[in-house]
CSV table of C-alpha atoms and ligand atoms in Angstrom, one decimal:
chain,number,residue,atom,x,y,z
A,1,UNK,CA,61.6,66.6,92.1
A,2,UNK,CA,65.2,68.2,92.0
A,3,UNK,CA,67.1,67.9,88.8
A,4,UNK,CA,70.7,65.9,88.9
A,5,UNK,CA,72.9,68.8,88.8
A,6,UNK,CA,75.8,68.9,86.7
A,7,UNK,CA,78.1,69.8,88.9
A,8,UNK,CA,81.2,68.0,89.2
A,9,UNK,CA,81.3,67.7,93.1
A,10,UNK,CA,79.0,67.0,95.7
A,11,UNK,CA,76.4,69.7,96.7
A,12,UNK,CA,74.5,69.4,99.9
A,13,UNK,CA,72.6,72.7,100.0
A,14,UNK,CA,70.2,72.1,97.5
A,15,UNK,CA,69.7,75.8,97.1
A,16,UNK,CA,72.9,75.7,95.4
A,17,UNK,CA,71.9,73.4,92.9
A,18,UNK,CA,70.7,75.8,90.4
A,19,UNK,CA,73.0,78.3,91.0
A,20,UNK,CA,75.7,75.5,90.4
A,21,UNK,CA,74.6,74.5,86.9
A,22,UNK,CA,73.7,78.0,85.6
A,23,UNK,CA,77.5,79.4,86.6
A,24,UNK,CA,78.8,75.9,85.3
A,25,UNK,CA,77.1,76.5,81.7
A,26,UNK,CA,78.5,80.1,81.4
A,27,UNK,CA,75.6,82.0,83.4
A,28,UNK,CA,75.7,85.4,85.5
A,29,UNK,CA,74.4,85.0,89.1
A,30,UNK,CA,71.5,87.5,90.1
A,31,UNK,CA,71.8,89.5,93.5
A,32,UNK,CA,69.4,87.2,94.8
A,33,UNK,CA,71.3,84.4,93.7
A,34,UNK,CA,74.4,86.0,95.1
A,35,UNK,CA,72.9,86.7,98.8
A,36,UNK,CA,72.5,82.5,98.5
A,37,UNK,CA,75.4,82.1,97.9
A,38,UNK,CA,77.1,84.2,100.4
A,39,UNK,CA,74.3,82.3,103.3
A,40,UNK,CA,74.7,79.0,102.2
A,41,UNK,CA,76.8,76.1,105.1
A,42,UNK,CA,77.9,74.5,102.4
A,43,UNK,CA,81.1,75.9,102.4
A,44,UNK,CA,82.9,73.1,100.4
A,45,UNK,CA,80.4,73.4,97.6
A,46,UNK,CA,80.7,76.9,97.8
A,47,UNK,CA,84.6,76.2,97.3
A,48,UNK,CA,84.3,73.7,94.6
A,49,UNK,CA,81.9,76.1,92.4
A,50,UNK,CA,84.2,79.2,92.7
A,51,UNK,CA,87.1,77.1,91.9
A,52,UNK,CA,85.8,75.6,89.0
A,53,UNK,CA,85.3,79.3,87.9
A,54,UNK,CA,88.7,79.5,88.3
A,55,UNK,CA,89.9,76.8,86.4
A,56,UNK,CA,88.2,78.0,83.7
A,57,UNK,CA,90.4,81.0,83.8
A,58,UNK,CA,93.7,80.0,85.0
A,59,UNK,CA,93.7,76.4,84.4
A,60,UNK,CA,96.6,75.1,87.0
A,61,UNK,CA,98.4,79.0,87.4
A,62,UNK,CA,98.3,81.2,90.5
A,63,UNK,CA,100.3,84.4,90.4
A,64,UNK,CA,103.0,86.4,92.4
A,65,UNK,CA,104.8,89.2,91.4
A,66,UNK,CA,108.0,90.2,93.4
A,67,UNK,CA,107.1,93.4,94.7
A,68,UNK,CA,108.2,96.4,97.1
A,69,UNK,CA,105.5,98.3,99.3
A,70,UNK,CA,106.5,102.2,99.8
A,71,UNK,CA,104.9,104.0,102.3
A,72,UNK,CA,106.2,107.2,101.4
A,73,UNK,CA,104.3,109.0,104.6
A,74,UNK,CA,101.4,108.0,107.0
A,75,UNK,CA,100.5,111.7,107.2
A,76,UNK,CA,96.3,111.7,106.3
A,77,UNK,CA,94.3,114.6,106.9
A,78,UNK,CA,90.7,112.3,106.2
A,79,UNK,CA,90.6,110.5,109.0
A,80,UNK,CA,89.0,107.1,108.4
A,81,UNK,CA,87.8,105.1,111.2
A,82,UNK,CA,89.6,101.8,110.2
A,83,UNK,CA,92.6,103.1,110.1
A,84,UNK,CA,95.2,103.1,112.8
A,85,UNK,CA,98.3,103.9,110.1
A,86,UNK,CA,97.4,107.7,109.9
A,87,UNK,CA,99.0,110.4,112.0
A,88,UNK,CA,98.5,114.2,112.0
A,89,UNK,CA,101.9,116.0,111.2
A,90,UNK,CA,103.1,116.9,114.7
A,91,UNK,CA,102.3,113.7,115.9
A,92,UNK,CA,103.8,110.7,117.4
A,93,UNK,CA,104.8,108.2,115.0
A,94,UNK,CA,104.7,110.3,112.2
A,95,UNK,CA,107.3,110.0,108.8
A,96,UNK,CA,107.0,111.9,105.6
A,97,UNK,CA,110.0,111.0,103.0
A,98,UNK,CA,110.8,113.8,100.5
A,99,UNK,CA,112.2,112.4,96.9
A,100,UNK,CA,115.9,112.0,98.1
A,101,UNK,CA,114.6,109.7,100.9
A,102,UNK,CA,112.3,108.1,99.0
A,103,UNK,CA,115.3,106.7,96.6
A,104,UNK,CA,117.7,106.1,99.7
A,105,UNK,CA,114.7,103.1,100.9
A,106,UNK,CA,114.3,102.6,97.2
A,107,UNK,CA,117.5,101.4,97.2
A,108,UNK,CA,118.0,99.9,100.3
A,109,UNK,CA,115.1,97.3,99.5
A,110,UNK,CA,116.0,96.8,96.1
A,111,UNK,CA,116.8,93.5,94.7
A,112,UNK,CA,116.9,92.1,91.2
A,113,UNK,CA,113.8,90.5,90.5
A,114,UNK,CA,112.0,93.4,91.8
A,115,UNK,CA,109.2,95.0,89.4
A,116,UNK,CA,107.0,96.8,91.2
A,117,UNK,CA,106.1,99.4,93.2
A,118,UNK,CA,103.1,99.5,94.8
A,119,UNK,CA,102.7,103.3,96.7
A,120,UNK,CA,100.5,102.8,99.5
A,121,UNK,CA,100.6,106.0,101.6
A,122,UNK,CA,98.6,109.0,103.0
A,123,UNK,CA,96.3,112.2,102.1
A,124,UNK,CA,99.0,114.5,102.7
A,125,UNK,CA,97.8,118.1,103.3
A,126,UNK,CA,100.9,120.5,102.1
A,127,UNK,CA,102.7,118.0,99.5
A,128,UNK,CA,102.3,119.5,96.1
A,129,UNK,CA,101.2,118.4,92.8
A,130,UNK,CA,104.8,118.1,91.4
A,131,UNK,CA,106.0,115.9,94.4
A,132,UNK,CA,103.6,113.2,92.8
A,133,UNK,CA,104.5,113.7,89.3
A,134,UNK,CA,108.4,114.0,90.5
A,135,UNK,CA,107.9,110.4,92.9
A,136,UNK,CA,106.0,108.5,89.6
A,137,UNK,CA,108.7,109.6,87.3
A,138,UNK,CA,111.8,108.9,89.8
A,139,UNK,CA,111.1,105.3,90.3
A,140,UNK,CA,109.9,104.8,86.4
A,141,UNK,CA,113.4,105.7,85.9
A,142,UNK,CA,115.1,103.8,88.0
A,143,UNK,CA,113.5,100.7,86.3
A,144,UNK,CA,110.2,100.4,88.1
A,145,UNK,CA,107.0,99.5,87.6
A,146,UNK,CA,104.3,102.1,89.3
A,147,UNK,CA,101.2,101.1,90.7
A,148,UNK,CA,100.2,103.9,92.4
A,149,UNK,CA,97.5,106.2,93.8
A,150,UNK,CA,94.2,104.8,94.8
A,151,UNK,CA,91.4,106.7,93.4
A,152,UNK,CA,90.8,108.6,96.2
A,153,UNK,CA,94.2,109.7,96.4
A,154,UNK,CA,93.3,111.1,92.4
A,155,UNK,CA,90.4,112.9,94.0
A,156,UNK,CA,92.7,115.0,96.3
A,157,UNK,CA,95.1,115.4,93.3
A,158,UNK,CA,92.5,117.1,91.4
A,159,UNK,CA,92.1,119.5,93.7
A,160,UNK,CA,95.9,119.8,94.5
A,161,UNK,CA,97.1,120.2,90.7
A,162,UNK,CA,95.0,122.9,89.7
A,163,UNK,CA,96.3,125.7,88.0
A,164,UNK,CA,96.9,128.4,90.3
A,165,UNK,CA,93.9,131.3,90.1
A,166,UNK,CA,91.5,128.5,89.3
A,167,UNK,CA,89.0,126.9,91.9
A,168,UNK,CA,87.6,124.4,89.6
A,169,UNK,CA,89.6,120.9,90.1
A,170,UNK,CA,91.6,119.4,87.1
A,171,UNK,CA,89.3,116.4,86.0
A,172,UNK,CA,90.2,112.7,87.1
A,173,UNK,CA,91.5,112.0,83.4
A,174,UNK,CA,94.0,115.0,83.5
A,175,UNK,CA,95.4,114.3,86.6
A,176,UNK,CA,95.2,110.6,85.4
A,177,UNK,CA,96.9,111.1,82.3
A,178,UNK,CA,99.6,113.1,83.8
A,179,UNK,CA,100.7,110.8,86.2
A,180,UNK,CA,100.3,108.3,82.8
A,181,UNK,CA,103.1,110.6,80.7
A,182,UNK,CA,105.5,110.4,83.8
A,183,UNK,CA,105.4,106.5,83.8
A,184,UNK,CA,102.3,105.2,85.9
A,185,UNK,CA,101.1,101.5,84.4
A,186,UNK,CA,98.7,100.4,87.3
A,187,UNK,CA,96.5,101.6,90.0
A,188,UNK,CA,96.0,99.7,93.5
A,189,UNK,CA,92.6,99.3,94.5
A,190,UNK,CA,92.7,101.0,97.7
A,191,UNK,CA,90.3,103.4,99.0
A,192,UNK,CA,86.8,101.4,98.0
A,193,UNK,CA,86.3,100.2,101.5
A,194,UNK,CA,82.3,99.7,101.3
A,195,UNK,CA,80.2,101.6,98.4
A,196,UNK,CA,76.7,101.6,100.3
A,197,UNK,CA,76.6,105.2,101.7
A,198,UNK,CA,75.2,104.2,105.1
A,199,UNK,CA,78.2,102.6,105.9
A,200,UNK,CA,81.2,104.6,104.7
A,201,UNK,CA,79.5,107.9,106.0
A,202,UNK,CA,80.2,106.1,109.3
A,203,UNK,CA,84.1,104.7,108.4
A,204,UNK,CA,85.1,106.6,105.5
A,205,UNK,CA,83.2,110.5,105.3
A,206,UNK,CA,85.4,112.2,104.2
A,207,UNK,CA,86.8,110.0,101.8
A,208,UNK,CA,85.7,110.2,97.9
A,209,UNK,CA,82.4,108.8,97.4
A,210,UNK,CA,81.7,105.7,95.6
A,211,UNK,CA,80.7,107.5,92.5
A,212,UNK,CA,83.6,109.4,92.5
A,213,UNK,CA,85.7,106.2,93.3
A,214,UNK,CA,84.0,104.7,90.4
A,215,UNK,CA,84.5,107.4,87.9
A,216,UNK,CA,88.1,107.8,88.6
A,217,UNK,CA,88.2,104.1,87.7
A,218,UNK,CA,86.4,104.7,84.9
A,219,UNK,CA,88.5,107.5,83.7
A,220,UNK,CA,91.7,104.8,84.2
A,221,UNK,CA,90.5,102.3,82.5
A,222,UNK,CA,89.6,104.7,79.5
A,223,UNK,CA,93.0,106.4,79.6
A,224,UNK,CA,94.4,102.5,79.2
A,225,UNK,CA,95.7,102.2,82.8
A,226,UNK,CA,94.1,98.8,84.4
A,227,UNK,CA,93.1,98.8,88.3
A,228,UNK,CA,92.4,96.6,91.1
A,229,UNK,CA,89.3,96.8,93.4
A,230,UNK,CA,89.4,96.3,97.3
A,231,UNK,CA,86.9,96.2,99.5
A,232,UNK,CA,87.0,96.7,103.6
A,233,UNK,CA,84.9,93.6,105.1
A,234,UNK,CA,83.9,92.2,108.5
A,235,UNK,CA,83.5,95.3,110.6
A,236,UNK,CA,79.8,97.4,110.5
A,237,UNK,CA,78.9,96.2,106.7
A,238,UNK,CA,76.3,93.7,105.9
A,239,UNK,CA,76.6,90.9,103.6
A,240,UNK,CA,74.1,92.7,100.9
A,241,UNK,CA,76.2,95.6,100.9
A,242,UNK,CA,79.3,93.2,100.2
A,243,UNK,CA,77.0,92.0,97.6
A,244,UNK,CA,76.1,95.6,96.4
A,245,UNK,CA,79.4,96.3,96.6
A,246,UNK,CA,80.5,93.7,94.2
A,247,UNK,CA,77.9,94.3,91.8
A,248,UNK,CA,78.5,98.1,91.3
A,249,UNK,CA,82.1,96.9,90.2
A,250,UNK,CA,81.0,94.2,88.0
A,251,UNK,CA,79.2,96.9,86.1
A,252,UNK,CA,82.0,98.8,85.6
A,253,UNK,CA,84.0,96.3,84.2
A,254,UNK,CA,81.3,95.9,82.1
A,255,UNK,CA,81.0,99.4,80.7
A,256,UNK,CA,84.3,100.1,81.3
A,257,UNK,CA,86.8,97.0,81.5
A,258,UNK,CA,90.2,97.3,83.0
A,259,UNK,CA,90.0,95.9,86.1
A,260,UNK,CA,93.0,93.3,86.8
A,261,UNK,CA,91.5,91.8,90.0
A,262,UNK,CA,89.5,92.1,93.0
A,263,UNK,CA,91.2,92.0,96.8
A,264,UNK,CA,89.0,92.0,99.6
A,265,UNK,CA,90.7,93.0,102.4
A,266,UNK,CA,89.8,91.7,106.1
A,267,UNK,CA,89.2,94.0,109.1
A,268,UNK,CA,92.4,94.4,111.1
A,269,UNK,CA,91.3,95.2,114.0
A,270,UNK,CA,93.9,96.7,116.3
A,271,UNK,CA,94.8,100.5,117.0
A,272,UNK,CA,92.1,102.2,115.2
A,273,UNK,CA,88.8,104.0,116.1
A,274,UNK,CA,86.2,101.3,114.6
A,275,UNK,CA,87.9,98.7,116.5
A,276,UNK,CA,87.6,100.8,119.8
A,277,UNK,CA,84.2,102.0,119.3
A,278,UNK,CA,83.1,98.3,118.2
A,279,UNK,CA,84.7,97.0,121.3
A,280,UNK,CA,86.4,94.1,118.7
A,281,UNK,CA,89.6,92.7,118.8
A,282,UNK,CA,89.1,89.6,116.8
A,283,UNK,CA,90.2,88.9,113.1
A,284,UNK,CA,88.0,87.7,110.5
A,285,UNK,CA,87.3,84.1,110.7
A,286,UNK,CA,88.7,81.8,108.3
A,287,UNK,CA,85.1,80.6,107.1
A,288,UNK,CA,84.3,84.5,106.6
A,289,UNK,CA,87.1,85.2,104.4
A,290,UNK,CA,86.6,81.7,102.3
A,291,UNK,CA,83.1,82.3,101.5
A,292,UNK,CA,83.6,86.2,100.4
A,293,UNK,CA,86.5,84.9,98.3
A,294,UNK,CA,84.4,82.1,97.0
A,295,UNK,CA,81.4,84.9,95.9
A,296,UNK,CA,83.6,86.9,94.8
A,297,UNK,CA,85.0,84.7,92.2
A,298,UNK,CA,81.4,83.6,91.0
A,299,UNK,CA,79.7,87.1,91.0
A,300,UNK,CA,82.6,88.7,89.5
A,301,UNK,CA,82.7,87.1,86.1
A,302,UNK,CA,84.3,89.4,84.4
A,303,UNK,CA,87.3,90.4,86.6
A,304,UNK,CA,90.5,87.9,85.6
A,305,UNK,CA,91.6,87.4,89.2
A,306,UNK,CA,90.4,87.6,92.7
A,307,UNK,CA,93.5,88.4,95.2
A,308,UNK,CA,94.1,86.6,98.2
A,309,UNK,CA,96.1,88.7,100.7
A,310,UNK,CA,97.8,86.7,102.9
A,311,UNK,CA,99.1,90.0,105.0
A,312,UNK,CA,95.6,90.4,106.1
A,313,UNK,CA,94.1,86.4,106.4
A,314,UNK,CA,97.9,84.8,106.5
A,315,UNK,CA,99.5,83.0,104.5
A,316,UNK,CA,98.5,79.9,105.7
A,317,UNK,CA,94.7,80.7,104.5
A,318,UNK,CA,96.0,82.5,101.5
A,319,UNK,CA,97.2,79.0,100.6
A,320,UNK,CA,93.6,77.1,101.5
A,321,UNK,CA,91.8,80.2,98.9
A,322,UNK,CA,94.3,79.0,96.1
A,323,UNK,CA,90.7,76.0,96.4
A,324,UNK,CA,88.3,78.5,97.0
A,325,UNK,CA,88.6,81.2,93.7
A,326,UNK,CA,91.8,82.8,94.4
A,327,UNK,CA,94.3,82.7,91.6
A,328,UNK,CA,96.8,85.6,92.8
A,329,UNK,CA,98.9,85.7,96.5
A,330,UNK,CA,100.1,89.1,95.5
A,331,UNK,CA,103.2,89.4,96.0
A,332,UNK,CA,106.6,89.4,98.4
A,333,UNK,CA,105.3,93.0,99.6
A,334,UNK,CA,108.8,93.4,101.8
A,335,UNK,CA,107.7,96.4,104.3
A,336,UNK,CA,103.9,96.6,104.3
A,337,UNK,CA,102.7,99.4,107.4
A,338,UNK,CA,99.1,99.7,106.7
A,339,UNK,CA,97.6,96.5,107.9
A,340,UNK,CA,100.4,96.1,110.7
A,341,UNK,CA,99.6,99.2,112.0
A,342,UNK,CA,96.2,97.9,112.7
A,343,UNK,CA,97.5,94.7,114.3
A,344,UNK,CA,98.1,92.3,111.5
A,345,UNK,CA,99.9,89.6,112.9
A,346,UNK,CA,102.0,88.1,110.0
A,347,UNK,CA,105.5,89.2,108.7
A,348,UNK,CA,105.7,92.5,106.6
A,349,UNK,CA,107.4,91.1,103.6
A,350,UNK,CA,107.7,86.9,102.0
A,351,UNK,CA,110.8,85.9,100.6
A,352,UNK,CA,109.9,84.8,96.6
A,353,UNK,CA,111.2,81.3,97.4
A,354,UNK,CA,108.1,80.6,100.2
A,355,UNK,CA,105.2,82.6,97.7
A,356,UNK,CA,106.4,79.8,95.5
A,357,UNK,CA,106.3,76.8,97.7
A,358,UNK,CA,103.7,78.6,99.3
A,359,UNK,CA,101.7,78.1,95.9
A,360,UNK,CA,103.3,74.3,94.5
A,361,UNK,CA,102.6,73.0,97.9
A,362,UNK,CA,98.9,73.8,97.0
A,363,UNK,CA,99.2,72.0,93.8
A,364,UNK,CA,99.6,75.2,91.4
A,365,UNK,CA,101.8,76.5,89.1
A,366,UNK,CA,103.7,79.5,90.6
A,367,UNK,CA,103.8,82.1,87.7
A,368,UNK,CA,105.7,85.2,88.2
A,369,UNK,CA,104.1,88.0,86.7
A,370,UNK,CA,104.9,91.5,86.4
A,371,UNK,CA,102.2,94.7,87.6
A,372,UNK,CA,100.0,94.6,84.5
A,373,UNK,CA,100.0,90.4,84.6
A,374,UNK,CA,102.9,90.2,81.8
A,375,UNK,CA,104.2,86.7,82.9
A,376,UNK,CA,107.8,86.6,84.0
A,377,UNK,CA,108.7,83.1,84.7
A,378,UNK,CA,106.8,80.2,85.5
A,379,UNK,CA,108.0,77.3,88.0
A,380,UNK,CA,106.4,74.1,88.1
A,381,UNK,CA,107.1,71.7,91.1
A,382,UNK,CA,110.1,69.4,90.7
B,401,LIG,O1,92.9,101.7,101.2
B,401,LIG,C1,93.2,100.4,106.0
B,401,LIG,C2,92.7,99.3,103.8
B,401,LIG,C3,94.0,99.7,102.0
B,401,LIG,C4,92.7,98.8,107.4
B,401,LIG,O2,95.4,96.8,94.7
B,401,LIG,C5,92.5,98.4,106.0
B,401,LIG,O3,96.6,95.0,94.6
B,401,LIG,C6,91.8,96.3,106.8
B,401,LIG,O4,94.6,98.9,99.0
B,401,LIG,N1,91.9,96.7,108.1
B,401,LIG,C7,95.4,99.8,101.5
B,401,LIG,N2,92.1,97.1,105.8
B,401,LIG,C8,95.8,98.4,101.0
B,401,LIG,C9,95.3,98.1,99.6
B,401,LIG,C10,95.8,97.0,98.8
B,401,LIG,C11,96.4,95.9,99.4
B,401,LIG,C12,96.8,94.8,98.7
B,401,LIG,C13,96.7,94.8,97.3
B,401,LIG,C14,96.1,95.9,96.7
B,401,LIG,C15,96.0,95.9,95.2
B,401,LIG,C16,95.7,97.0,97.4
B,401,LIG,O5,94.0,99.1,103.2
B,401,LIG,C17,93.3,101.0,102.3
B,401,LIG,C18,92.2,100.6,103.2
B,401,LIG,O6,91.1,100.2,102.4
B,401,LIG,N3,92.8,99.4,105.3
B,401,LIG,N4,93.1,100.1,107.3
B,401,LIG,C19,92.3,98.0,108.4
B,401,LIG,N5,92.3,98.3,109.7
């Protein structure tokens, strides 16, 4: 005989049903618990559960935060699959901004409300140590928040800022803390892609491992400087390894809290070598990107927000996940290269008047927050 569940909408997998009322009363899902989630049909309860998790977070709020992308150079000696935004430095398409070009686009996209800076950019193999330090401290002091450097961008940095005569890299917190004195306050999430080894040996080898992307999280967190997580999905990865994936960051934030909020980040699948040698030219579906949200907000308890980017699954979508565990659309983004370099499809940049409507016309309250989640303004439908 299966028990009534308490859950507050209907269920029709009844595999679900457990899983329902443990989450409901406050309980962690297991892997295996987490793999039924992520094969379940029932994609509306699947919905309803992770946005009940939600609720219980947020209540009615959904953030933006009125932001500016720089791509300070797409020049990248590592050499990811995924990636079509990379370029060797004699090559076609190539752009590397020193600092005074860096503040001319700094101020040509500036605006007003704009508080952050979210560096999203290339290994680049002859910029030095101080050029990072120099870029950080530049736009702190023209007024900006920094989010900058994924962790595998630390990794190079370690190697790059050691004191000359030494061969032994500066450790993650130096570098870290460094960046920290000349005005970082948050790191993107970039550079996670998948954890499980046999998959980023095949997208991502030369790339820091997942330990190392871990422990320079780790190191953040400890130094006071909160993070995001990404992670790459629908290309060669299996759902476990989402699943893995998820879990080794949920023990981190465990050990080690400071992560802001997950983004998973769908396959774009245009221009780059994994799309070629996978023969695939379709996006994620919609279904695909729902459910992954939807686990995502149940199996990661302890993160405060999952991201939904609508650059990678569209707006439109972005606007659907607001039901499905989301309860951040990022941001106005203006100029965004990485993902359009790989074919996205939607506009670069969102004018802050559409995030907001984009958000009321889901029935949520648009709450502008700044890079660390200070909240800015809030704007409830008329
Ligand atoms: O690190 C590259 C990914 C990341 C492709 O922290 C691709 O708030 C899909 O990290 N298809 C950069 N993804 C973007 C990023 C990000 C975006 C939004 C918010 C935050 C945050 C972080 O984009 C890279 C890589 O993992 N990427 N190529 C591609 N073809």
């Amino acid at each position: 005989m299966t028990v009534a569940t308490a859950a507050p909408f209907p269920i029709r997998d009844t595999a679900l049903e457990p899983i329902a009322d443990k989450v409901l009363s406050g309980g962690r899902v297991t892997f295996e618990e987490g793999m039924t989630l992520f094969n379940t049909r029932d994609l509306p309860a699947l919905m309803a559960l992770a946005d009940a998790v939600r609720a219980e977070k947020v209540g009615g709020n959904a953030y933006y935060v009125h932001s500016l992308r720089l791509s300070q150079t797409n020049v990248c000696y590592v050499g990811c699959t995924f990636c079509g935004f990379q370029r060797k430095m004699d090559e076609e398409g190539v752009w590397d901004m020193d600092l005074s070009d860096v503040w001319d686009y700094v101020g040509r996209h500036s605006h007003p409300d704009l508080t952050e800076i979210h560096i999203s950019s290339g290994h680049h193999p002859k910029r030095g140590w101080d050029y990072y330090l120099d870029l950080t401290q530049g736009l702190t002091d023209r007024g900006y928040q920094v989010k900058a450097w994924t962790a595998a961008e630390i990794h190079h940095f370690s190697r790059i800022a050691r004191p000359k005569g030494t061969t032994k890299p500066l450790s993650y917190r130096e570098v870290l803390s460094q960046l920290k004195d000349h005005g970082l306050v948050a790191m993107p999430g970039g550079g996670a892609e998948i954890f499980a080894e046999r998959v980023r040996q095949k997208i991502a080898a030369a790339k820091v491992n997942a330990d190392g992307w871990l422990e320079v999280h780790r190191a953040a967190h400890e130094l006071g400087i909160p993070t995001n997580a990404t992670m790459l999905y629908g290309h060669i990865e299996t759902l476990q390894e989402r699943l893995d994936h998820m879990m080794r960051l949920r023990q981190l934030q465990d050990e080690a809290p400071g992560f802001m909020s997950f983004v998973p980040l769908a396959f774009q699948p245009d221009n780059n070598p994994l799309a070629r040698e996978l023969n695939k030219t379709e996006f994620t579906t919609g279904v695909d990107d729902l459910r992954n949200l939807a686990v995502a907000r149940i199996v990661l308890d302890n993160f405060p927000h999952i991201k939904g980017y609508w650059i990678m699954i569209t707006p439109e979508l972005v606007q659907v996940s607001l039901s499905a565990g989301v309860s951040d659309v990022d941001g106005t983004i203006k100029d965004e290269r990485i993902a359009h370099a790989s074919g996205a499809d939607t506009d670069t940049g969102m004018p802050e008047s559409d995030l907001i409507r984009l958000i009321q016309d889901a029935g949520r309250t648009p709450v502008k927050r700044d890079a660390i989640y200070n909240e800015l303004a809030v704007h409830p439908a008329a």
